[in-house]
PDB file of C-alpha atoms in Angstrom:
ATOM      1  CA  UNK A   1     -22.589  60.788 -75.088  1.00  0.00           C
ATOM      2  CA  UNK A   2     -23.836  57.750 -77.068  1.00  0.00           C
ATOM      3  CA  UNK A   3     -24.291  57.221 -80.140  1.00  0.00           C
ATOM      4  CA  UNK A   4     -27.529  55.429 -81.603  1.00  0.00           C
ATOM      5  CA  UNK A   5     -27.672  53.207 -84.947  1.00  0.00           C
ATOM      6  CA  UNK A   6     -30.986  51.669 -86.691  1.00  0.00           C
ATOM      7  CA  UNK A   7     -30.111  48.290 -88.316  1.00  0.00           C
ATOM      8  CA  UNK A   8     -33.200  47.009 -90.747  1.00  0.00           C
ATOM      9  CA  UNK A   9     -31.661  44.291 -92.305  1.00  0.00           C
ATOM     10  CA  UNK A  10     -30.763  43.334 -95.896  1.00  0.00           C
ATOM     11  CA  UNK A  11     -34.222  40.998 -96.738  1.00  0.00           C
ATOM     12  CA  UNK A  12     -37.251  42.216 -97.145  1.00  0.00           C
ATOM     13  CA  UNK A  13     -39.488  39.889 -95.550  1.00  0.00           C
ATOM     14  CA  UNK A  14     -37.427  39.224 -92.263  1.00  0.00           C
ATOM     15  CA  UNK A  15     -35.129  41.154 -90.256  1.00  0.00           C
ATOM     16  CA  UNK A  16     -31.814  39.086 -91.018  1.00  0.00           C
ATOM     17  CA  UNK A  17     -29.989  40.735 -87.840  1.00  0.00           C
ATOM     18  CA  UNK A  18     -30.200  38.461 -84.401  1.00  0.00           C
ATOM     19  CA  UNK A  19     -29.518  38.893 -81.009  1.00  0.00           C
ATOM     20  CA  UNK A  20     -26.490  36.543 -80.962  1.00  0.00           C
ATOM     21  CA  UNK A  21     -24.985  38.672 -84.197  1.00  0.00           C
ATOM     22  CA  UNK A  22     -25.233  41.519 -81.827  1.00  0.00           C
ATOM     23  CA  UNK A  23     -23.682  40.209 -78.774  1.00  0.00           C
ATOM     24  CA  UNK A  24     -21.190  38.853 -80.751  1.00  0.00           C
ATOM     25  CA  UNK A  25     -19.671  42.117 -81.682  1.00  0.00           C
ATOM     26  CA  UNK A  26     -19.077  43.328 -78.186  1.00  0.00           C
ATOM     27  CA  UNK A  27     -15.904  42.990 -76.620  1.00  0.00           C
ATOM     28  CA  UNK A  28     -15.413  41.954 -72.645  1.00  0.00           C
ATOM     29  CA  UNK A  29     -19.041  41.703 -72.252  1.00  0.00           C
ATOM     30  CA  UNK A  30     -18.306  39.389 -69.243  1.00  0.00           C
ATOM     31  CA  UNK A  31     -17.440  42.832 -68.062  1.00  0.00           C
ATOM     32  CA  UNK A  32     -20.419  44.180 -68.004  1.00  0.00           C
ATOM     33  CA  UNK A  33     -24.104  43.917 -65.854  1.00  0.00           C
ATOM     34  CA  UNK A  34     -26.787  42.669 -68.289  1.00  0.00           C
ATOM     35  CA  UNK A  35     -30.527  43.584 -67.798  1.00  0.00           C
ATOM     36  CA  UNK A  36     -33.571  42.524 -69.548  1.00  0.00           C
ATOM     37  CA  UNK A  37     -36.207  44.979 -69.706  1.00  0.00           C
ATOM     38  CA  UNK A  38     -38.248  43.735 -72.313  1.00  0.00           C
ATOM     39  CA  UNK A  39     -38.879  40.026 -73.996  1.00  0.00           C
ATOM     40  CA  UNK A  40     -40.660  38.438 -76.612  1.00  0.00           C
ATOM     41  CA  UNK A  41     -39.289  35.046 -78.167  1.00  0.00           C
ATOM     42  CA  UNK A  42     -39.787  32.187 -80.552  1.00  0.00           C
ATOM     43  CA  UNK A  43     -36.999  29.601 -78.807  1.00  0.00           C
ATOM     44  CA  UNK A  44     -35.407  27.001 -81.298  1.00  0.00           C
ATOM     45  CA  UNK A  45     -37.310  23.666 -81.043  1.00  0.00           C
ATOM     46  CA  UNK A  46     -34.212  21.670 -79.198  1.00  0.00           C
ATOM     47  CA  UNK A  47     -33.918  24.669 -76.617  1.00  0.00           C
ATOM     48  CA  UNK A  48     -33.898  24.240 -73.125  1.00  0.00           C
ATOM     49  CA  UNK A  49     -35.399  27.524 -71.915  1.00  0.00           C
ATOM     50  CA  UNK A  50     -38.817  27.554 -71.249  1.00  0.00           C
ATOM     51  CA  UNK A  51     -39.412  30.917 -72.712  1.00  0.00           C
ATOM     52  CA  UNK A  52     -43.082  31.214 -71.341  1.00  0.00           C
ATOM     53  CA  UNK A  53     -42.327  31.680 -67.816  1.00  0.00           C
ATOM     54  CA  UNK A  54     -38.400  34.261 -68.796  1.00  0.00           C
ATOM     55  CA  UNK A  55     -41.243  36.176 -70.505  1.00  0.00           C
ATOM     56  CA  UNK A  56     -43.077  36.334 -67.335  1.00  0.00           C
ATOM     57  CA  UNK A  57     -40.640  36.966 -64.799  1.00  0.00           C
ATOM     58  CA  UNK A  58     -39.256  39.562 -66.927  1.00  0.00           C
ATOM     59  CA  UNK A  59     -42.496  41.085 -66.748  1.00  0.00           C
ATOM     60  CA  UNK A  60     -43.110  41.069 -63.741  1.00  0.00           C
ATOM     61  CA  UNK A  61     -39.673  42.348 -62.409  1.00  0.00           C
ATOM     62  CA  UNK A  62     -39.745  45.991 -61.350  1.00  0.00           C
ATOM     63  CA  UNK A  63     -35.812  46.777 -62.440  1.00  0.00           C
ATOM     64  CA  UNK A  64     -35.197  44.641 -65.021  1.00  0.00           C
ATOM     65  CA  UNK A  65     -34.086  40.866 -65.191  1.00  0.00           C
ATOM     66  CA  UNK A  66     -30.290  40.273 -64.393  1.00  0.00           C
ATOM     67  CA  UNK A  67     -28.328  38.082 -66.378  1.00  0.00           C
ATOM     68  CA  UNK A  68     -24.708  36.990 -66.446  1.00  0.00           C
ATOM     69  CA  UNK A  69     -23.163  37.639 -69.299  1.00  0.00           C
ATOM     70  CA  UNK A  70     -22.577  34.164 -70.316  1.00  0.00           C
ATOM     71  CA  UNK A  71     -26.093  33.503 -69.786  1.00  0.00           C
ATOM     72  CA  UNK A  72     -26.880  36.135 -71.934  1.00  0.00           C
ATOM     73  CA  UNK A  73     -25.467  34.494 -74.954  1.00  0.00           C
ATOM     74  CA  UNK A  74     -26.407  31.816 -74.166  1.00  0.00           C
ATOM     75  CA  UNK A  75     -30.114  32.588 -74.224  1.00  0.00           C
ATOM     76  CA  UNK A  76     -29.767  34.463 -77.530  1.00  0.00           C
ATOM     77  CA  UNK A  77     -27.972  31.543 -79.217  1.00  0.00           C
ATOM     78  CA  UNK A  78     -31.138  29.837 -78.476  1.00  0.00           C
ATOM     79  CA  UNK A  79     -33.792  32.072 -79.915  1.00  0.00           C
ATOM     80  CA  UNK A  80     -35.341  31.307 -83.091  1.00  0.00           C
ATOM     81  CA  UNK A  81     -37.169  34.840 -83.664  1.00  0.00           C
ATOM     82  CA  UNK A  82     -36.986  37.562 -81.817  1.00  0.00           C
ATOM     83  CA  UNK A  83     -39.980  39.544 -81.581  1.00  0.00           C
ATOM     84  CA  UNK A  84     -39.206  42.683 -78.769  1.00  0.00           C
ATOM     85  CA  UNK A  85     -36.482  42.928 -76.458  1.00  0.00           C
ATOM     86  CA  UNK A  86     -35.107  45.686 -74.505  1.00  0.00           C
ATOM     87  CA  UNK A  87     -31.416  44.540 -73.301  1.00  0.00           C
ATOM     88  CA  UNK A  88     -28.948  47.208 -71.341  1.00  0.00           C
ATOM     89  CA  UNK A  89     -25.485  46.571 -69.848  1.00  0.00           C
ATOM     90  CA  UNK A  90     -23.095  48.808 -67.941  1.00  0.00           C
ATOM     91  CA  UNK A  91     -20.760  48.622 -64.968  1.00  0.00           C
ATOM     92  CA  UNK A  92     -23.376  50.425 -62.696  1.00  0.00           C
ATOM     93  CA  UNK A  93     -26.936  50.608 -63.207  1.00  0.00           C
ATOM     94  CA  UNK A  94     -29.252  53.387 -62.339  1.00  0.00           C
ATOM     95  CA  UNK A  95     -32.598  53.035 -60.557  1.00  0.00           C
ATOM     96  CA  UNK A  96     -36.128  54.448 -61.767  1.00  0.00           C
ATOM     97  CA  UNK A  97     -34.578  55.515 -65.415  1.00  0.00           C
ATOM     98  CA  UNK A  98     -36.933  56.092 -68.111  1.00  0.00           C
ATOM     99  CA  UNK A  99     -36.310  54.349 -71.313  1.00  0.00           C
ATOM    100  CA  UNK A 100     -34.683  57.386 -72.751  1.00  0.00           C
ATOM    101  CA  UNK A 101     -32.535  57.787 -69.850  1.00  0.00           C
ATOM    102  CA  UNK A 102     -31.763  54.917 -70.232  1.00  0.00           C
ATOM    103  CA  UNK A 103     -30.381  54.825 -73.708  1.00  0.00           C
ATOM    104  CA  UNK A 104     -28.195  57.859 -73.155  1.00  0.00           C
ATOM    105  CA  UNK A 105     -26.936  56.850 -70.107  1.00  0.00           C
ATOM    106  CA  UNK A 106     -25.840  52.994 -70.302  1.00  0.00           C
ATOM    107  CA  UNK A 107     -22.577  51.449 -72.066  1.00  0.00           C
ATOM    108  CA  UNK A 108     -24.697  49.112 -73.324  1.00  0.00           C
ATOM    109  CA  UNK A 109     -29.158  49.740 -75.242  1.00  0.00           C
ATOM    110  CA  UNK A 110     -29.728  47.194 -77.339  1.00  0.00           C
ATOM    111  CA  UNK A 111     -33.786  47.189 -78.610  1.00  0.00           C
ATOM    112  CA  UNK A 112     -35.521  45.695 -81.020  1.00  0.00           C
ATOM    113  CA  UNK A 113     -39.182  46.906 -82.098  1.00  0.00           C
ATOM    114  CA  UNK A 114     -41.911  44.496 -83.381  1.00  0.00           C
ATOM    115  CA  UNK A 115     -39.604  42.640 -85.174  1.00  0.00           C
ATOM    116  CA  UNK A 116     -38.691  44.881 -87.639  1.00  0.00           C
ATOM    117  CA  UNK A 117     -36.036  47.078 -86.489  1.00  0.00           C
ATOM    118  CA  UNK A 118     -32.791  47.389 -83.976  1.00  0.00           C
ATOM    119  CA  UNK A 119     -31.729  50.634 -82.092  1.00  0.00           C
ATOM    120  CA  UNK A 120     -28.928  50.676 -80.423  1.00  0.00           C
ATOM    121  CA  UNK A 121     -27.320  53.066 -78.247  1.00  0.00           C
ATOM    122  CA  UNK A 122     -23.412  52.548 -77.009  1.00  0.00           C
ATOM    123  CA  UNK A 123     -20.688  54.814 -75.391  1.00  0.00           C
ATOM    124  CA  UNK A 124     -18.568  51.481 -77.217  1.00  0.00           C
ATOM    125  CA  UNK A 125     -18.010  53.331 -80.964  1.00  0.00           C
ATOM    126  CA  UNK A 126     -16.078  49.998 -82.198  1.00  0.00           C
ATOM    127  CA  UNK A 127     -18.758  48.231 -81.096  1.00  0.00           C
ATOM    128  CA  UNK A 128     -20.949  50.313 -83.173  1.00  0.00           C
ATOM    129  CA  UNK A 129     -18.833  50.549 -86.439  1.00  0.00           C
ATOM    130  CA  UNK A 130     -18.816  46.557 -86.021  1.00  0.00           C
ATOM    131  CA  UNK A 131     -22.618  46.355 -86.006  1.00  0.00           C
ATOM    132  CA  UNK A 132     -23.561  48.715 -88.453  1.00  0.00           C
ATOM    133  CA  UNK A 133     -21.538  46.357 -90.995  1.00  0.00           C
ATOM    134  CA  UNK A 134     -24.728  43.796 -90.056  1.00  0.00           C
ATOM    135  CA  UNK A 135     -27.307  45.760 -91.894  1.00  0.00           C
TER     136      UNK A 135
END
């Protein structure tokens, strides 16, 4: 069964918590499949992702968009503001899950909604105790 944590930050007129702080607190993730579901992005101004068309073929994928771990961090090492994203990892995914599914079901359900808040969902409850010390 997995767990699920909110994390709102510690400022009141941004959420302070990023991706990369996230990812950072997971151990092995090389270990791990990596999906996006879900994207929205401000990119730092030196990045080299064009964020425009990730957006779209995340979109547009039926499953999810697959990234190697390394990638992963990567990508969130070069986002200025994240605005949604829906990220999952596990050692086996699941067709045709709903989002609920899928948060009870993967290692890994990592969300953030409209910029404001984080849920996330783990099986990992280190990883957990290490990112509710974030907020």
């Amino acid at each position: 069964m997995n767990d699920l944590i909110k994390l709102i930050g510690n400022d009141d007129f941004y959420l302070s918590v990023k991706l990369s702080d996230i990812l950072q607190k997971i151990n092995n993730g090389q270990n791990y499949q990596w999906k996006i579901m879900r994207l929205e992005a401000i990119m730092k101004n030196n990045s080299f992702y064009h964020i425009v068309e990730l957006e779209e073929e995340i979109s547009n994928s039926i499953s999810g968009y697959i990234m190697q771990w390394e990638e992963l961090v990567e990508l969130s090492n070069q986002i200025f503001q994240t605005i949604e994203i829906l990220l999952v990892g596990d050692k086996d995914f699941k067709n045709n899950l709903t989002e609920e599914e899928m948060r009870v079901t993967y290692n890994y359900y990592i969300e953030l909604i409209d910029s404001s808040f984080w849920e996330i969902s783990s099986n990992d409850f280190l990883f957990l105790e290490k990112v509710k010390q974030l907020d």
